[in-house]
PDB file of C-alpha atoms in Angstrom:
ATOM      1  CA  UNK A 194     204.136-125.816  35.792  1.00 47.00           C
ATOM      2  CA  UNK A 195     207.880-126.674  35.038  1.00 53.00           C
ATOM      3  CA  UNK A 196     207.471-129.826  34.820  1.00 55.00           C
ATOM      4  CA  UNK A 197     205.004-129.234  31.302  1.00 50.00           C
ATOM      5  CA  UNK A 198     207.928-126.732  30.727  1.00 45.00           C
ATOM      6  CA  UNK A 199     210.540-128.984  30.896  1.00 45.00           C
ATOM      7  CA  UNK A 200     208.386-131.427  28.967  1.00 45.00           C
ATOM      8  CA  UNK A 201     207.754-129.541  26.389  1.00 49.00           C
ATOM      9  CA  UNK A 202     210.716-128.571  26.122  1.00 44.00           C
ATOM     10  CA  UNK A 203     212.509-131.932  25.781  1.00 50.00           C
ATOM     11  CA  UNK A 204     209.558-132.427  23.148  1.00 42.00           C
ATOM     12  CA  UNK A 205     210.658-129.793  21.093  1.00 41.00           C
ATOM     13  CA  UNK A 206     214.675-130.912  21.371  1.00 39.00           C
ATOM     14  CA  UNK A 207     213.874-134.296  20.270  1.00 42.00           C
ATOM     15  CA  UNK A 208     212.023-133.180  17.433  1.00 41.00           C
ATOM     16  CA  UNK A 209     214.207-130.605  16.233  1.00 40.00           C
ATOM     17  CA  UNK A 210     216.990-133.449  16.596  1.00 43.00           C
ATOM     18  CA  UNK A 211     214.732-136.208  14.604  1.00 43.00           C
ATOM     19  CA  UNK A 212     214.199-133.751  11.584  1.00 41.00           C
ATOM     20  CA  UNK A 213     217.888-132.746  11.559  1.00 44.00           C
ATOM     21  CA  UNK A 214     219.195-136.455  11.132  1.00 46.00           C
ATOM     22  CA  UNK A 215     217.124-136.799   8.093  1.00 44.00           C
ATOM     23  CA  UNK A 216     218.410-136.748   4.620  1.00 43.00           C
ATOM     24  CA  UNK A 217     217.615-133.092   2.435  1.00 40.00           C
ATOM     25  CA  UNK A 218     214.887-133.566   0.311  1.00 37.00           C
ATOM     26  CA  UNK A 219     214.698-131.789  -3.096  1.00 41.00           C
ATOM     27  CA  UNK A 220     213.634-128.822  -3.394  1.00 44.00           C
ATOM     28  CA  UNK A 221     210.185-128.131  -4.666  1.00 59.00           C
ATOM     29  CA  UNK A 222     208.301-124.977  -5.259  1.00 76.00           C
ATOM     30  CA  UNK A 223     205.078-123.949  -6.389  1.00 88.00           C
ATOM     31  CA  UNK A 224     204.315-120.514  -6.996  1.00 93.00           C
ATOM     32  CA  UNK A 225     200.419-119.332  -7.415  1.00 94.00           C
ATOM     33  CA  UNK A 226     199.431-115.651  -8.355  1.00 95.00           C
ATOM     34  CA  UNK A 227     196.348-113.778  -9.362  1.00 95.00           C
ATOM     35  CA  UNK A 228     195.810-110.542 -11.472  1.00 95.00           C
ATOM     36  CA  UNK A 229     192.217-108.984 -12.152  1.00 93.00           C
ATOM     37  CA  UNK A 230     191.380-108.678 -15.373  1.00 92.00           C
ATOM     38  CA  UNK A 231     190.304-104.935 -16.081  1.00 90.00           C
ATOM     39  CA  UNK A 232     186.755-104.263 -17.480  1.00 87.00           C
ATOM     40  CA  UNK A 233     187.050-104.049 -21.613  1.00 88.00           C
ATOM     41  CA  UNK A 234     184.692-103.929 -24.851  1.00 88.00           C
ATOM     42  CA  UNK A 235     185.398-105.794 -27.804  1.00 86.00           C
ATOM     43  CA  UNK A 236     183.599-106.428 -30.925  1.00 87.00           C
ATOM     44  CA  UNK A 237     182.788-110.143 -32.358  1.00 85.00           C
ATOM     45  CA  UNK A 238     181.025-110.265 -35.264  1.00 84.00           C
ATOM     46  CA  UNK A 239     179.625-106.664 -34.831  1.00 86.00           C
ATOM     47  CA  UNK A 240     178.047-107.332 -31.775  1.00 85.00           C
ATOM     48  CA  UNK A 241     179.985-105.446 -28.705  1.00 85.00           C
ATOM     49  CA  UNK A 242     181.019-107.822 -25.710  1.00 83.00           C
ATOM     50  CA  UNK A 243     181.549-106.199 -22.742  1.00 81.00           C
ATOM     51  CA  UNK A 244     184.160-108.178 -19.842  1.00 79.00           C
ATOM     52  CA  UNK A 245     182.605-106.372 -16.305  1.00 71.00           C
ATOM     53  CA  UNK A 246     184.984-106.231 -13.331  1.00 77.00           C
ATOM     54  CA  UNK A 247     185.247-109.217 -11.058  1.00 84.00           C
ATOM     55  CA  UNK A 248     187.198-111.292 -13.184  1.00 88.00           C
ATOM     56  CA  UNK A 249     190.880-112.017 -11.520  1.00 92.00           C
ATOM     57  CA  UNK A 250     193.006-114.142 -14.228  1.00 95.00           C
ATOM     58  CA  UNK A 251     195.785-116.912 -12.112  1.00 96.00           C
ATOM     59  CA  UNK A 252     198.900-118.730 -13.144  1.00 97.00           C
ATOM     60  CA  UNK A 253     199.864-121.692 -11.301  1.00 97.00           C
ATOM     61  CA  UNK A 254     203.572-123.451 -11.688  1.00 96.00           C
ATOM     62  CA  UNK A 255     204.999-126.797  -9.791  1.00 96.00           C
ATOM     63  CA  UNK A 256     208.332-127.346 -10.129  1.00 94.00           C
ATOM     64  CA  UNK A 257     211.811-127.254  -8.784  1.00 92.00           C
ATOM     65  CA  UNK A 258     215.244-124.789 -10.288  1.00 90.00           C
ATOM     66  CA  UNK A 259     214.499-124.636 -13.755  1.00 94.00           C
ATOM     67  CA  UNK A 260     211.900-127.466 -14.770  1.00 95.00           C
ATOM     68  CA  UNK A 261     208.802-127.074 -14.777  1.00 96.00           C
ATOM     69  CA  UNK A 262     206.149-129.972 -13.850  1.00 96.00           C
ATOM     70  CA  UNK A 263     202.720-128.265 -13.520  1.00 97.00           C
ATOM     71  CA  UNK A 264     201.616-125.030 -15.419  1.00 97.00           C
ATOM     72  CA  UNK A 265     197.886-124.059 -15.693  1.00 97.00           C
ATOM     73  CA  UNK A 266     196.490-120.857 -16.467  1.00 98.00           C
ATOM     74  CA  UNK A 267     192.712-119.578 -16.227  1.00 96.00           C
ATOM     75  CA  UNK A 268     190.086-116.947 -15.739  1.00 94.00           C
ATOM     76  CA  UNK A 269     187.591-116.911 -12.156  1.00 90.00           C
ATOM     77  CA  UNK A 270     184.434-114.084 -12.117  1.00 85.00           C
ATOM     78  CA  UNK A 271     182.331-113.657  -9.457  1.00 80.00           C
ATOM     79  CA  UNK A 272     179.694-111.356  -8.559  1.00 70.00           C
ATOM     80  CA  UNK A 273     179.523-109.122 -11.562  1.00 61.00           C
ATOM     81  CA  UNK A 274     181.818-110.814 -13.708  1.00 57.00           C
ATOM     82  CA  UNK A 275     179.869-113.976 -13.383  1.00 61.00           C
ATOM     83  CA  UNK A 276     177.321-112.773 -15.233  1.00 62.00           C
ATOM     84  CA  UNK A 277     179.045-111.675 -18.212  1.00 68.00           C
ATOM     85  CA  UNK A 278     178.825-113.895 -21.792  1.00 72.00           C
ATOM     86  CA  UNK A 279     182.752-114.672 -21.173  1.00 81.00           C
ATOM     87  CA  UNK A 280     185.437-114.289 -23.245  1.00 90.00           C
ATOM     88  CA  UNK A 281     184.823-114.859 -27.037  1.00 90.00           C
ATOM     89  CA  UNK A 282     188.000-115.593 -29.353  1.00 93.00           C
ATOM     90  CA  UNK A 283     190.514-116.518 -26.683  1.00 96.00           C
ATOM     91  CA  UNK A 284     193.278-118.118 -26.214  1.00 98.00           C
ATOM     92  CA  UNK A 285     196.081-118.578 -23.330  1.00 98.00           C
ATOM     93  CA  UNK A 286     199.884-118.109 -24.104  1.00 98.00           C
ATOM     94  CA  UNK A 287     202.945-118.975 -21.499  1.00 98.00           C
ATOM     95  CA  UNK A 288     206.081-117.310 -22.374  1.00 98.00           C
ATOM     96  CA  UNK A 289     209.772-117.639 -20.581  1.00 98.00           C
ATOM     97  CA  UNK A 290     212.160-115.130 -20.276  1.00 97.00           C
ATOM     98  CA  UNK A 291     215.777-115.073 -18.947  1.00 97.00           C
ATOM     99  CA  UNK A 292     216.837-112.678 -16.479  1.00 95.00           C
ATOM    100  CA  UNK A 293     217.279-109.829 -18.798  1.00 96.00           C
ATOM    101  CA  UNK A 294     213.813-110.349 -19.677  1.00 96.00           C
ATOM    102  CA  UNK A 295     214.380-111.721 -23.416  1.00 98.00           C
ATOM    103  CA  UNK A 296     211.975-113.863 -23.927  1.00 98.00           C
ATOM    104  CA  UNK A 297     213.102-117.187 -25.788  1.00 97.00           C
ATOM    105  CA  UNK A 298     209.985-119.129 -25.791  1.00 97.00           C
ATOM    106  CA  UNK A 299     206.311-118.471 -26.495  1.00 97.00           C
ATOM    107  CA  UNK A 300     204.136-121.776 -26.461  1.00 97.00           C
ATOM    108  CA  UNK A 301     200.994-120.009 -28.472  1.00 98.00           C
ATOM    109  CA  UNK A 302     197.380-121.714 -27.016  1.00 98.00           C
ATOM    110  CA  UNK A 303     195.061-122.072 -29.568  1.00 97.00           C
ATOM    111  CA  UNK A 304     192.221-119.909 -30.909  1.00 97.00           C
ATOM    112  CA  UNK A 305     188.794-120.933 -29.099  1.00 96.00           C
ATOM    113  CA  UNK A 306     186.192-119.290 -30.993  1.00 92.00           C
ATOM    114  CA  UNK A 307     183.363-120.049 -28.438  1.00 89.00           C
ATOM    115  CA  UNK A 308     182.882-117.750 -26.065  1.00 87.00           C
ATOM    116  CA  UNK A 309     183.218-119.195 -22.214  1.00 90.00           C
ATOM    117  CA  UNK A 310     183.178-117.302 -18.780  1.00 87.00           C
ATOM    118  CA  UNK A 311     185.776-119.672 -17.477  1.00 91.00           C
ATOM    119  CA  UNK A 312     188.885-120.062 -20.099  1.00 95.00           C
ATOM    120  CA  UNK A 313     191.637-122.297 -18.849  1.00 97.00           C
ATOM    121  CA  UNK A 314     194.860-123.703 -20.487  1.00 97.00           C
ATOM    122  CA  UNK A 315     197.345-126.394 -18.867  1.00 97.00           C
ATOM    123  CA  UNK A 316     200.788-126.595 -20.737  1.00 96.00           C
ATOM    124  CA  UNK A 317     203.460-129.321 -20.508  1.00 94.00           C
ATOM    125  CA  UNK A 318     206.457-129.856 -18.309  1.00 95.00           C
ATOM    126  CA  UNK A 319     209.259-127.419 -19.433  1.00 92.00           C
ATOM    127  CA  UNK A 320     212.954-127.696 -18.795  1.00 96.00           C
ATOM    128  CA  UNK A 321     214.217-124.203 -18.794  1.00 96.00           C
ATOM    129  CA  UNK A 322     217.647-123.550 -19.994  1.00 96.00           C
ATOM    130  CA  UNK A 323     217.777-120.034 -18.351  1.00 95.00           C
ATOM    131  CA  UNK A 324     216.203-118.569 -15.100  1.00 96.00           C
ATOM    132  CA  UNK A 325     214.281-115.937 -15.320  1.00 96.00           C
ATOM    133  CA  UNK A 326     210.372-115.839 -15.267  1.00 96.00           C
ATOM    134  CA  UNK A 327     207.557-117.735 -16.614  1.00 97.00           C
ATOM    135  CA  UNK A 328     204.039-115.509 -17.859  1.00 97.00           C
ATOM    136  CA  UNK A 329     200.970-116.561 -18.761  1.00 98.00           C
ATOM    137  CA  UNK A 330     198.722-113.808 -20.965  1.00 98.00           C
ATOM    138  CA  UNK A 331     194.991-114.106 -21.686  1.00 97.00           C
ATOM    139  CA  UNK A 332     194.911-112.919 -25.175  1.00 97.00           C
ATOM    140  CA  UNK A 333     190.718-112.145 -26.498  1.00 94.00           C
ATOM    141  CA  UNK A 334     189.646-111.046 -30.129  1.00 92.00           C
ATOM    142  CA  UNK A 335     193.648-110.509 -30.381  1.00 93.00           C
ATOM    143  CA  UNK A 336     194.172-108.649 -28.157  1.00 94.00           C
ATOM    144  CA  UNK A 337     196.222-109.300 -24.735  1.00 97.00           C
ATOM    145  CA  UNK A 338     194.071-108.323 -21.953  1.00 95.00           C
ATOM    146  CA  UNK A 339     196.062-109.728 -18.588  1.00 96.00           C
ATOM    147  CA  UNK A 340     199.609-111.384 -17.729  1.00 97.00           C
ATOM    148  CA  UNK A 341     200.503-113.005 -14.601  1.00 97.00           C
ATOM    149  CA  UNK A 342     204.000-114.037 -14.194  1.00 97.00           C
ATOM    150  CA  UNK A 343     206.325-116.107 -11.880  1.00 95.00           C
ATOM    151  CA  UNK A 344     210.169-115.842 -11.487  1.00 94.00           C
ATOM    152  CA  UNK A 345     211.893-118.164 -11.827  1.00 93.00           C
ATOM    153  CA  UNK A 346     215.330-118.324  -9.372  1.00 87.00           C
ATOM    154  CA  UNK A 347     218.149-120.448  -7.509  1.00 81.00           C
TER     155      UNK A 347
END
């Protein structure tokens, strides 16, 4: 038995040792968070849509410090949510704040009249010029519904 000890052991030393004498990568992060999307009414076209629980609304980001390489934003529903008529009049907006949480840029999704169970928005790569946090917002009929947001640090 400490002979496998002393073999592992040595395993684990060599390893440690191999790992240290390679060069620092950069640093990458990627930061994935979900919010649920509360149950709401809303009127299109005098008909009144009704968004059931079960719906959970996530923000993905890829990127390292302050740019930003990968954003997507998008509704899931399951169970009871799944079998809703979606989200009519929608759109997805990402906004960036600095650490006092000013916001200093909005980039505004557009308008999707059709209604769909399953809205989803990627954005472009963003170079930052402040840390702070990045938020994406399901807005419907107008109205924002849910925000799920990421800071954004050293």
């Amino acid at each position: 038995m400490n002979l496998r000890f002393a073999a592992r052991t040595i395993a684990t030393l060599a390893t440690t040792a191999a790992l240290a004498a390679l060069p620092p990568s950069a640093a990458h992060a990627t930061a994935i968070g979900s919010t649920a999307v509360a149950s709401f009414d809303y009127q299109v076209g005098g008909v009144t849509m009704k968004v059931p629980t079960g719906c959970a609304f996530t923000h993905i980001i890829r990127g390292a410090g302050r740019k930003i390489t990968y954003q997507n934003a998008g509704v899931d529903c399951g169970f009871v949510g799944a079998l809703n008529s979606g989200f009519c009049n929608w759109r997805i907006d990402f906004t960036y704040a600095n650490t006092n949480n000013r916001t200093y840029r909005t980039s505004r999704g557009r308008t999707h009249t059709e209604c769909k169970i399953d809205p989803m928005r990627n954005n472009s790569p963003q170079k930052l010029p402040h840390y702070g946090k990045a938020c994406a917002h399901l807005v419907v009929n107008g109205a924002r519904r849910v925000s799920q947001c990421h800071h954004i640090t050293k």
